[in-house]
């Protein structure tokens, strides 16, 4: 009897197959400028690119050849777009139709179970990605040519790569110091920040804003949570980073006031989900790093290129707590009652995510000499697919790098998706047990 994969299993399998292909391509001698990559270097880089993270164990600009960088860019685009969504687009292009299985897989990956027209959904996601990346790439290309004297081909190469990396919240850069050489350039930093934010709020929000931007009362609960939540967390992050690092001579302190503000804005945007940096993250104050841990863990909007546990998950937990404090019987958000299954899903995501980060942190502490704050930062960055680093990733032993790669894979797919894929079968119980409750608190 032919066994058909469930949507969650198809998503995990698709990512696994593409990861294997990407790793194989990066192992080829043509992918490196000198000595070919080791299996762990190739696997880690492919995972980081496909999971749109940005953590690296080798210098992207110096180690990889143009072929290797092209493979990384392709993996970033596939990871941001989604393997199942890409497969759906290929199916539409070749056969002009989609099977029921392809529709289920695509909607499961895009978190769009209520979408009646999957073909239109796939096309909208594709064209939204391409259009935003094209606009940002054009701005970067012009800036590289006019401001830095790049030749047209070199400007296109750098502009397109960084636009793709920014919109997909990947954080890969073609410079050994990431974007630190452009800390005072708003014509590069701000367009990249805009691309990161647009990619991070999620395709459902972008699509709804395009259709209903004049009628906020018609917005869905998802958009009402993600849009103001994104604005609030960005404002808070900008204020915290700029204030705490203002006089730090190793980060913002030696810059002129206008550049300090620009660097503060750029750094605040990155900590939500992208991995570029225009100042030395490892030199930031402890309070800034702890705040960054929290922002990375929260992440961006669902069904986009952002990582973390997502803004909607945090919002649901907050409303659950608020309802409990007020003694309410049901959790209501914006005039709608929240399903109890959403309660369980949010709690499960947070607990499983916390457990994954904690387990990885303990393992890395046991095998390295790094401090808790250093290891925790790398673990959260990997799980939240952010890619910010305090500079220890390459010094972690290979076993630790594999752990970080597993965290990236788990973070990109989500603990519930991966757990559902690993489950042998879905259990349906036709009875309920008697209720009883332990003492809480």
Coordinates of C-alpha atoms in Angstrom, one line a residue:
X1 CA 0.0 0.0 0.0
X2 CA 1.4 3.4 -1.0
X3 CA 2.0 5.6 2.0
X4 CA 1.5 9.3 1.3
X5 CA 3.4 11.8 3.3
X6 CA 1.5 14.2 5.5
X7 CA 2.0 17.9 4.8
X8 CA 4.4 18.3 7.7
X9 CA 6.4 15.3 6.6
X10 CA 6.5 16.6 3.0
X11 CA 7.8 20.0 4.3
X12 CA 10.6 18.4 6.4
X13 CA 11.5 16.0 3.6
X14 CA 11.6 18.8 1.0
X15 CA 13.9 20.9 3.2
X16 CA 16.1 17.8 3.9
X17 CA 16.5 17.0 0.2
X18 CA 17.4 20.5 -0.8
X19 CA 19.8 20.7 2.2
X20 CA 21.5 17.6 1.0
X21 CA 21.8 19.0 -2.6
X22 CA 23.1 22.3 -1.3
X23 CA 25.7 20.6 0.9
X24 CA 26.8 18.4 -2.0
X25 CA 27.3 21.5 -4.2
X26 CA 29.2 23.4 -1.6
X27 CA 31.5 20.3 -1.2
X28 CA 32.6 20.6 -4.8
X29 CA 36.1 22.1 -5.4
X30 CA 34.6 24.7 -7.7
X31 CA 32.6 26.1 -4.8
X32 CA 35.7 27.3 -2.8
X33 CA 38.5 29.7 -3.8
X34 CA 41.1 27.5 -2.2
X35 CA 40.9 24.3 -0.2
X36 CA 37.5 22.7 -0.6
X37 CA 35.1 22.8 2.3
X38 CA 34.9 20.1 4.8
X39 CA 31.6 18.2 5.2
X40 CA 30.8 20.1 8.4
X41 CA 31.6 23.5 6.8
X42 CA 29.5 22.7 3.8
X43 CA 26.6 21.3 5.9
X44 CA 26.7 24.3 8.3
X45 CA 26.8 26.9 5.5
X46 CA 24.0 25.1 3.5
X47 CA 21.8 24.9 6.6
X48 CA 22.4 28.5 7.5
X49 CA 21.5 29.6 4.0
X50 CA 18.5 27.4 3.5
X51 CA 17.2 28.3 7.0
X52 CA 17.8 32.0 6.2
X53 CA 20.0 32.4 9.3
X54 CA 23.4 33.9 8.4
X55 CA 25.7 32.2 11.0
X56 CA 29.0 31.2 9.3
X57 CA 32.0 29.1 10.2
X58 CA 34.1 30.4 7.3
X59 CA 34.5 33.8 5.8
X60 CA 31.8 34.0 3.1
X61 CA 33.6 36.7 1.0
X62 CA 37.0 35.0 1.1
X63 CA 36.3 31.3 1.3
X64 CA 33.5 30.8 -1.3
X65 CA 34.0 31.2 -5.0
X66 CA 31.4 32.9 -7.2
X67 CA 29.8 29.5 -7.8
X68 CA 29.7 28.8 -4.1
X69 CA 28.1 32.2 -3.4
X70 CA 25.6 31.6 -6.2
X71 CA 24.6 28.3 -4.5
X72 CA 24.3 30.2 -1.1
X73 CA 22.0 32.8 -2.8
X74 CA 19.9 30.1 -4.4
X75 CA 19.5 28.3 -1.0
X76 CA 18.5 31.6 0.6
X77 CA 15.9 32.3 -2.0
X78 CA 14.5 28.7 -1.7
X79 CA 14.5 28.9 2.0
X80 CA 12.7 32.2 2.2
X81 CA 10.2 31.3 -0.5
X82 CA 9.6 27.9 0.9
X83 CA 10.4 24.5 -0.6
X84 CA 6.7 23.4 -1.0
X85 CA 5.7 26.8 -2.3
X86 CA 8.6 26.6 -4.9
X87 CA 7.4 23.1 -5.9
X88 CA 3.9 24.5 -6.3
X89 CA 5.2 27.3 -8.6
X90 CA 7.1 24.7 -10.7
X91 CA 4.0 22.6 -10.9
X92 CA 2.0 25.6 -12.1
X93 CA 4.6 26.6 -14.7
X94 CA 5.0 23.1 -16.1
X95 CA 1.5 21.6 -15.9
X96 CA -0.6 24.7 -15.4
X97 CA -2.4 22.9 -12.5
X98 CA -1.7 21.6 -9.0
X99 CA -2.5 18.3 -7.4
X100 CA -4.5 18.2 -4.1
X101 CA -1.4 17.0 -2.4
X102 CA 0.6 20.0 -3.7
X103 CA -2.1 22.3 -2.5
X104 CA -2.1 20.9 1.0
X105 CA 1.7 21.0 1.2
X106 CA 1.9 24.6 0.0
X107 CA -0.9 25.9 2.3
X108 CA 0.7 24.1 5.2
X109 CA 4.0 25.7 4.7
X110 CA 2.6 29.1 4.0
X111 CA 0.3 28.9 7.1
X112 CA -2.6 29.7 4.9
X113 CA -5.2 27.0 5.5
X114 CA -8.1 29.4 4.8
X115 CA -6.7 30.4 1.4
X116 CA -9.2 29.2 -1.3
X117 CA -7.0 29.8 -4.3
X118 CA -3.6 28.2 -3.8
X119 CA -2.4 29.0 -7.3
X120 CA -3.0 32.7 -6.6
X121 CA -1.3 32.4 -3.2
X122 CA 1.8 30.9 -4.7
X123 CA 2.0 33.5 -7.4
X124 CA 1.4 36.4 -5.0
X125 CA 4.2 35.2 -2.7
X126 CA 6.6 34.7 -5.6
X127 CA 5.9 38.1 -7.2
X128 CA 5.9 39.9 -3.9
X129 CA 9.4 38.5 -3.1
X130 CA 10.8 39.3 -6.6
X131 CA 9.3 42.8 -6.7
X132 CA 10.7 43.9 -3.3
X133 CA 14.0 42.3 -4.0
X134 CA 14.2 44.0 -7.4
X135 CA 13.5 47.5 -6.0
X136 CA 16.0 47.1 -3.1
X137 CA 18.6 45.6 -5.5
X138 CA 18.2 48.5 -7.9
X139 CA 18.8 51.0 -5.0
X140 CA 21.9 49.1 -3.8
X141 CA 23.3 48.8 -7.4
X142 CA 23.0 52.5 -8.0
X143 CA 24.6 53.2 -4.6
X144 CA 27.5 50.8 -5.2
X145 CA 28.2 52.4 -8.6
X146 CA 27.8 56.1 -7.6
X147 CA 29.1 56.0 -4.0
X148 CA 31.9 53.4 -4.3
X149 CA 32.9 53.2 -7.9
X150 CA 31.9 49.6 -8.5
X151 CA 31.8 48.4 -12.1
X152 CA 28.3 47.6 -13.4
X153 CA 28.8 43.8 -13.1
X154 CA 30.3 44.0 -9.6
X155 CA 27.5 46.4 -8.5
X156 CA 24.8 44.0 -9.8
X157 CA 26.5 41.0 -8.1
X158 CA 26.6 42.8 -4.7
X159 CA 23.3 44.6 -5.0
X160 CA 21.3 41.5 -6.0
X161 CA 22.9 39.3 -3.4
X162 CA 22.4 41.6 -0.5
X163 CA 18.8 42.4 -1.6
X164 CA 18.0 38.7 -1.6
X165 CA 19.8 38.1 1.7
X166 CA 18.0 41.1 3.3
X167 CA 14.4 40.4 2.2
X168 CA 14.8 36.7 3.2
X169 CA 16.2 37.8 6.5
X170 CA 19.3 35.7 5.9
X171 CA 22.1 38.0 7.0
X172 CA 24.7 36.7 4.6
X173 CA 27.1 39.5 3.3
X174 CA 29.8 39.6 0.8
X175 CA 32.2 41.4 3.2
X176 CA 34.3 39.8 5.9
X177 CA 33.0 42.3 8.4
X178 CA 29.4 42.1 7.3
X179 CA 28.2 45.7 6.8
X180 CA 30.6 47.4 9.3
X181 CA 32.3 49.2 6.4
X182 CA 29.0 50.9 5.6
X183 CA 28.0 51.9 9.1
X184 CA 27.5 55.6 8.1
X185 CA 25.8 55.0 4.7
X186 CA 21.9 55.3 4.9
X187 CA 21.6 54.6 1.2
X188 CA 22.7 51.0 1.8
X189 CA 21.5 50.5 5.4
X190 CA 18.0 51.8 5.3
X191 CA 16.9 50.0 2.1
X192 CA 18.2 46.8 3.6
X193 CA 16.4 47.5 6.8
X194 CA 13.1 48.1 4.9
X195 CA 13.6 44.8 3.0
X196 CA 14.2 43.0 6.3
X197 CA 11.1 44.4 7.9
X198 CA 8.9 43.7 4.9
X199 CA 10.1 40.1 4.7
X200 CA 9.8 39.7 8.5
X201 CA 6.2 40.7 8.9
X202 CA 5.0 37.8 6.8
X203 CA 3.3 37.4 3.4
X204 CA -0.3 37.3 4.8
X205 CA 0.1 40.8 6.3
X206 CA 1.7 42.2 3.2
X207 CA -1.1 40.7 1.0
X208 CA -3.8 42.1 3.4
X209 CA -2.3 45.5 3.6
X210 CA -2.1 45.7 -0.2
X211 CA -5.8 45.0 -0.4
X212 CA -7.2 46.6 2.7
X213 CA -4.7 49.3 3.7
X214 CA -7.5 51.9 3.8
X215 CA -9.8 49.8 5.9
X216 CA -8.0 48.7 9.1
X217 CA -11.3 47.6 10.6
X218 CA -11.4 44.8 8.0
X219 CA -7.9 43.6 8.9
X220 CA -7.6 40.0 10.3
X221 CA -6.6 39.3 13.8
X222 CA -3.2 38.2 12.4
X223 CA -2.5 41.6 10.8
X224 CA -3.9 43.5 13.9
X225 CA -1.3 41.7 16.0
X226 CA 1.7 41.6 13.7
X227 CA 1.7 45.2 12.3
X228 CA 1.4 47.2 15.6
X229 CA 3.6 44.6 17.4
X230 CA 6.3 45.0 14.8
X231 CA 6.2 48.8 15.1
X232 CA 6.2 48.7 18.9
X233 CA 9.1 46.2 19.1
X234 CA 11.1 48.0 16.5
X235 CA 10.7 51.3 18.4
X236 CA 11.6 49.7 21.7
X237 CA 14.7 48.0 20.1
X238 CA 15.9 51.2 18.5
X239 CA 15.6 53.0 21.8
X240 CA 17.3 50.3 23.9
X241 CA 20.2 49.7 21.6
X242 CA 20.9 53.4 20.9
X243 CA 20.7 54.4 24.5
X244 CA 22.6 51.5 26.0
X245 CA 25.4 51.7 23.4
X246 CA 25.5 55.4 22.9
X247 CA 28.7 55.9 24.9
X248 CA 30.3 52.5 24.3
X249 CA 33.6 53.3 22.5
X250 CA 33.7 49.8 20.9
X251 CA 30.2 50.1 19.2
X252 CA 28.5 53.5 18.8
X253 CA 30.6 55.7 21.1
X254 CA 33.3 56.7 18.5
X255 CA 30.7 57.6 15.8
X256 CA 29.2 61.0 15.1
X257 CA 25.7 61.5 16.5
X258 CA 23.9 61.0 13.2
X259 CA 25.8 57.8 12.5
X260 CA 25.1 56.6 16.0
X261 CA 21.4 56.9 15.4
X262 CA 21.7 55.1 12.0
X263 CA 23.8 52.3 13.5
X264 CA 21.3 52.0 16.3
X265 CA 18.4 51.7 13.9
X266 CA 20.3 49.2 11.7
X267 CA 21.3 47.0 14.8
X268 CA 17.8 47.1 16.2
X269 CA 16.3 45.8 12.9
X270 CA 18.8 43.0 12.7
X271 CA 18.1 41.6 16.2
X272 CA 14.5 40.8 15.2
X273 CA 15.5 38.2 12.6
X274 CA 18.4 39.2 10.3
X275 CA 22.1 38.7 10.8
X276 CA 23.8 41.7 9.3
X277 CA 25.8 43.9 11.7
X278 CA 27.3 47.4 11.2
X279 CA 29.0 47.4 14.6
X280 CA 30.8 44.8 16.6
X281 CA 28.1 42.7 18.3
X282 CA 30.7 41.0 20.5
X283 CA 31.6 44.4 22.0
X284 CA 28.1 45.3 23.1
X285 CA 27.2 45.7 26.7
X286 CA 25.8 42.7 28.6
X287 CA 22.4 44.3 28.9
X288 CA 22.2 44.9 25.2
X289 CA 23.1 41.3 24.5
X290 CA 20.4 40.0 26.9
X291 CA 17.8 42.3 25.3
X292 CA 18.9 41.0 21.9
X293 CA 18.4 37.4 23.1
X294 CA 14.8 38.3 24.0
X295 CA 14.1 40.0 20.7
X296 CA 15.7 37.2 18.7
X297 CA 13.6 34.6 20.5
X298 CA 10.4 36.5 19.8
X299 CA 11.2 37.0 16.1
X300 CA 8.9 38.4 13.5
X301 CA 5.5 37.6 11.9
X302 CA 4.4 34.1 10.8
X303 CA 4.4 32.8 7.3
X304 CA 7.3 35.1 6.3
X305 CA 11.0 35.0 6.2
X306 CA 11.4 35.8 9.9
X307 CA 12.4 33.4 12.6
X308 CA 11.8 33.1 16.4
X309 CA 8.6 31.9 18.0
X310 CA 6.7 34.7 16.2
X311 CA 4.9 37.8 17.4
X312 CA 1.5 36.1 17.3
X313 CA 2.6 33.4 19.7
X314 CA 3.8 36.0 22.2
X315 CA 0.6 38.0 21.8
X316 CA -1.6 34.9 22.4
X317 CA 0.3 34.1 25.5
X318 CA 0.0 37.7 26.7
X319 CA -3.8 37.6 26.2
X320 CA -4.1 34.3 28.0
X321 CA -2.2 35.7 31.0
X322 CA -4.2 38.9 30.9
X323 CA -7.5 37.0 30.8
X324 CA -6.4 34.8 33.7
X325 CA -5.4 37.9 35.8
X326 CA -8.8 39.5 35.1
X327 CA -10.6 36.2 36.0
X328 CA -12.1 35.9 32.5
X329 CA -13.6 32.6 31.2
X330 CA -12.5 32.9 27.6
X331 CA -9.6 34.6 25.8
X332 CA -11.0 37.4 23.6
X333 CA -8.8 39.3 21.1
X334 CA -10.2 42.3 19.1
X335 CA -13.8 41.1 19.6
X336 CA -13.1 37.5 18.7
X337 CA -12.9 34.5 21.0
X338 CA -9.6 32.6 20.7
X339 CA -9.9 28.8 20.1
X340 CA -8.5 26.7 22.9
X341 CA -6.4 24.7 20.4
X342 CA -4.5 28.0 19.7
X343 CA -3.8 28.2 23.5
X344 CA -2.2 24.7 23.4
X345 CA -0.3 25.4 20.2
X346 CA 1.2 28.7 21.6
X347 CA 2.2 27.1 24.9
X348 CA 3.7 24.1 23.1
X349 CA 5.7 26.2 20.7
X350 CA 7.2 28.3 23.6
X351 CA 8.0 25.3 25.8
X352 CA 9.5 23.2 23.0
X353 CA 11.5 26.2 21.7
X354 CA 12.8 27.0 25.2
X355 CA 13.7 23.3 25.7
X356 CA 15.6 23.2 22.4
X357 CA 17.6 26.3 23.2
X358 CA 18.3 25.2 26.8
X359 CA 19.5 21.7 25.7
X360 CA 21.8 23.1 23.0
X361 CA 23.2 25.7 25.5
X362 CA 24.0 23.0 28.0
X363 CA 25.6 20.8 25.4
X364 CA 27.8 23.7 24.1
X365 CA 28.8 24.7 27.6
X366 CA 29.9 21.2 28.2
X367 CA 32.1 21.0 25.1
X368 CA 33.6 24.5 25.0
X369 CA 35.2 27.0 27.4
X370 CA 32.9 29.9 26.4
X371 CA 30.8 31.7 29.0
X372 CA 27.0 31.2 29.4
X373 CA 26.1 34.6 27.8
X374 CA 28.2 33.8 24.8
X375 CA 26.8 30.3 24.2
X376 CA 23.2 31.4 25.0
X377 CA 23.5 34.2 22.4
X378 CA 24.7 31.8 19.7
X379 CA 22.1 29.2 20.5
X380 CA 19.2 31.7 20.5
X381 CA 20.6 33.2 17.3
X382 CA 20.7 29.8 15.6
X383 CA 17.2 28.7 16.7
X384 CA 15.6 32.0 15.9
X385 CA 17.4 31.9 12.5
X386 CA 18.8 35.4 13.1
X387 CA 22.4 34.9 12.4
X388 CA 23.9 37.5 14.7
X389 CA 27.1 36.3 16.4
X390 CA 29.5 37.5 19.0
X391 CA 32.3 35.8 17.0
X392 CA 32.6 32.4 18.4
X393 CA 30.8 30.3 15.8
X394 CA 33.9 29.3 13.9
X395 CA 35.7 28.4 17.2
X396 CA 33.0 26.0 18.3
X397 CA 34.1 22.3 17.8
X398 CA 32.5 20.4 14.9
X399 CA 30.1 18.6 17.2
X400 CA 28.9 22.0 18.5
X401 CA 28.5 23.3 15.0
X402 CA 26.3 20.3 14.1
X403 CA 24.2 21.1 17.2
X404 CA 23.8 24.7 15.9
X405 CA 22.9 23.5 12.5
X406 CA 20.2 21.3 14.0
X407 CA 18.9 24.3 15.9
X408 CA 18.7 26.3 12.7
X409 CA 16.8 23.5 10.9
X410 CA 14.4 23.2 13.9
X411 CA 13.9 26.9 14.1
X412 CA 13.2 27.4 10.4
X413 CA 10.6 24.6 10.3
X414 CA 9.2 25.1 13.8
X415 CA 9.1 22.6 16.6
X416 CA 5.5 21.6 16.0
X417 CA 6.0 21.0 12.3
X418 CA 9.1 18.9 12.9
X419 CA 7.3 17.0 15.7
X420 CA 4.3 16.3 13.5
X421 CA 6.6 15.0 10.8
X422 CA 8.3 12.7 13.2
X423 CA 5.1 11.3 14.6
X424 CA 4.3 7.9 13.2
X425 CA 0.6 8.6 12.9
X426 CA -2.1 11.0 14.1
X427 CA -4.0 9.7 17.1
X428 CA -7.7 10.2 17.3
X429 CA -9.2 9.3 20.6
X430 CA -13.0 8.9 20.7
X431 CA -13.4 9.3 24.4
X432 CA -12.5 11.8 27.2
X433 CA -11.1 11.0 30.6
X434 CA -12.5 12.5 33.9
X435 CA -11.3 15.9 34.8
X436 CA -9.0 16.7 37.7
X437 CA -6.5 19.5 38.3
X438 CA -3.3 19.8 40.4
X439 CA -2.5 22.9 42.5
X440 CA -0.9 25.6 40.3
X441 CA 1.4 28.2 41.7

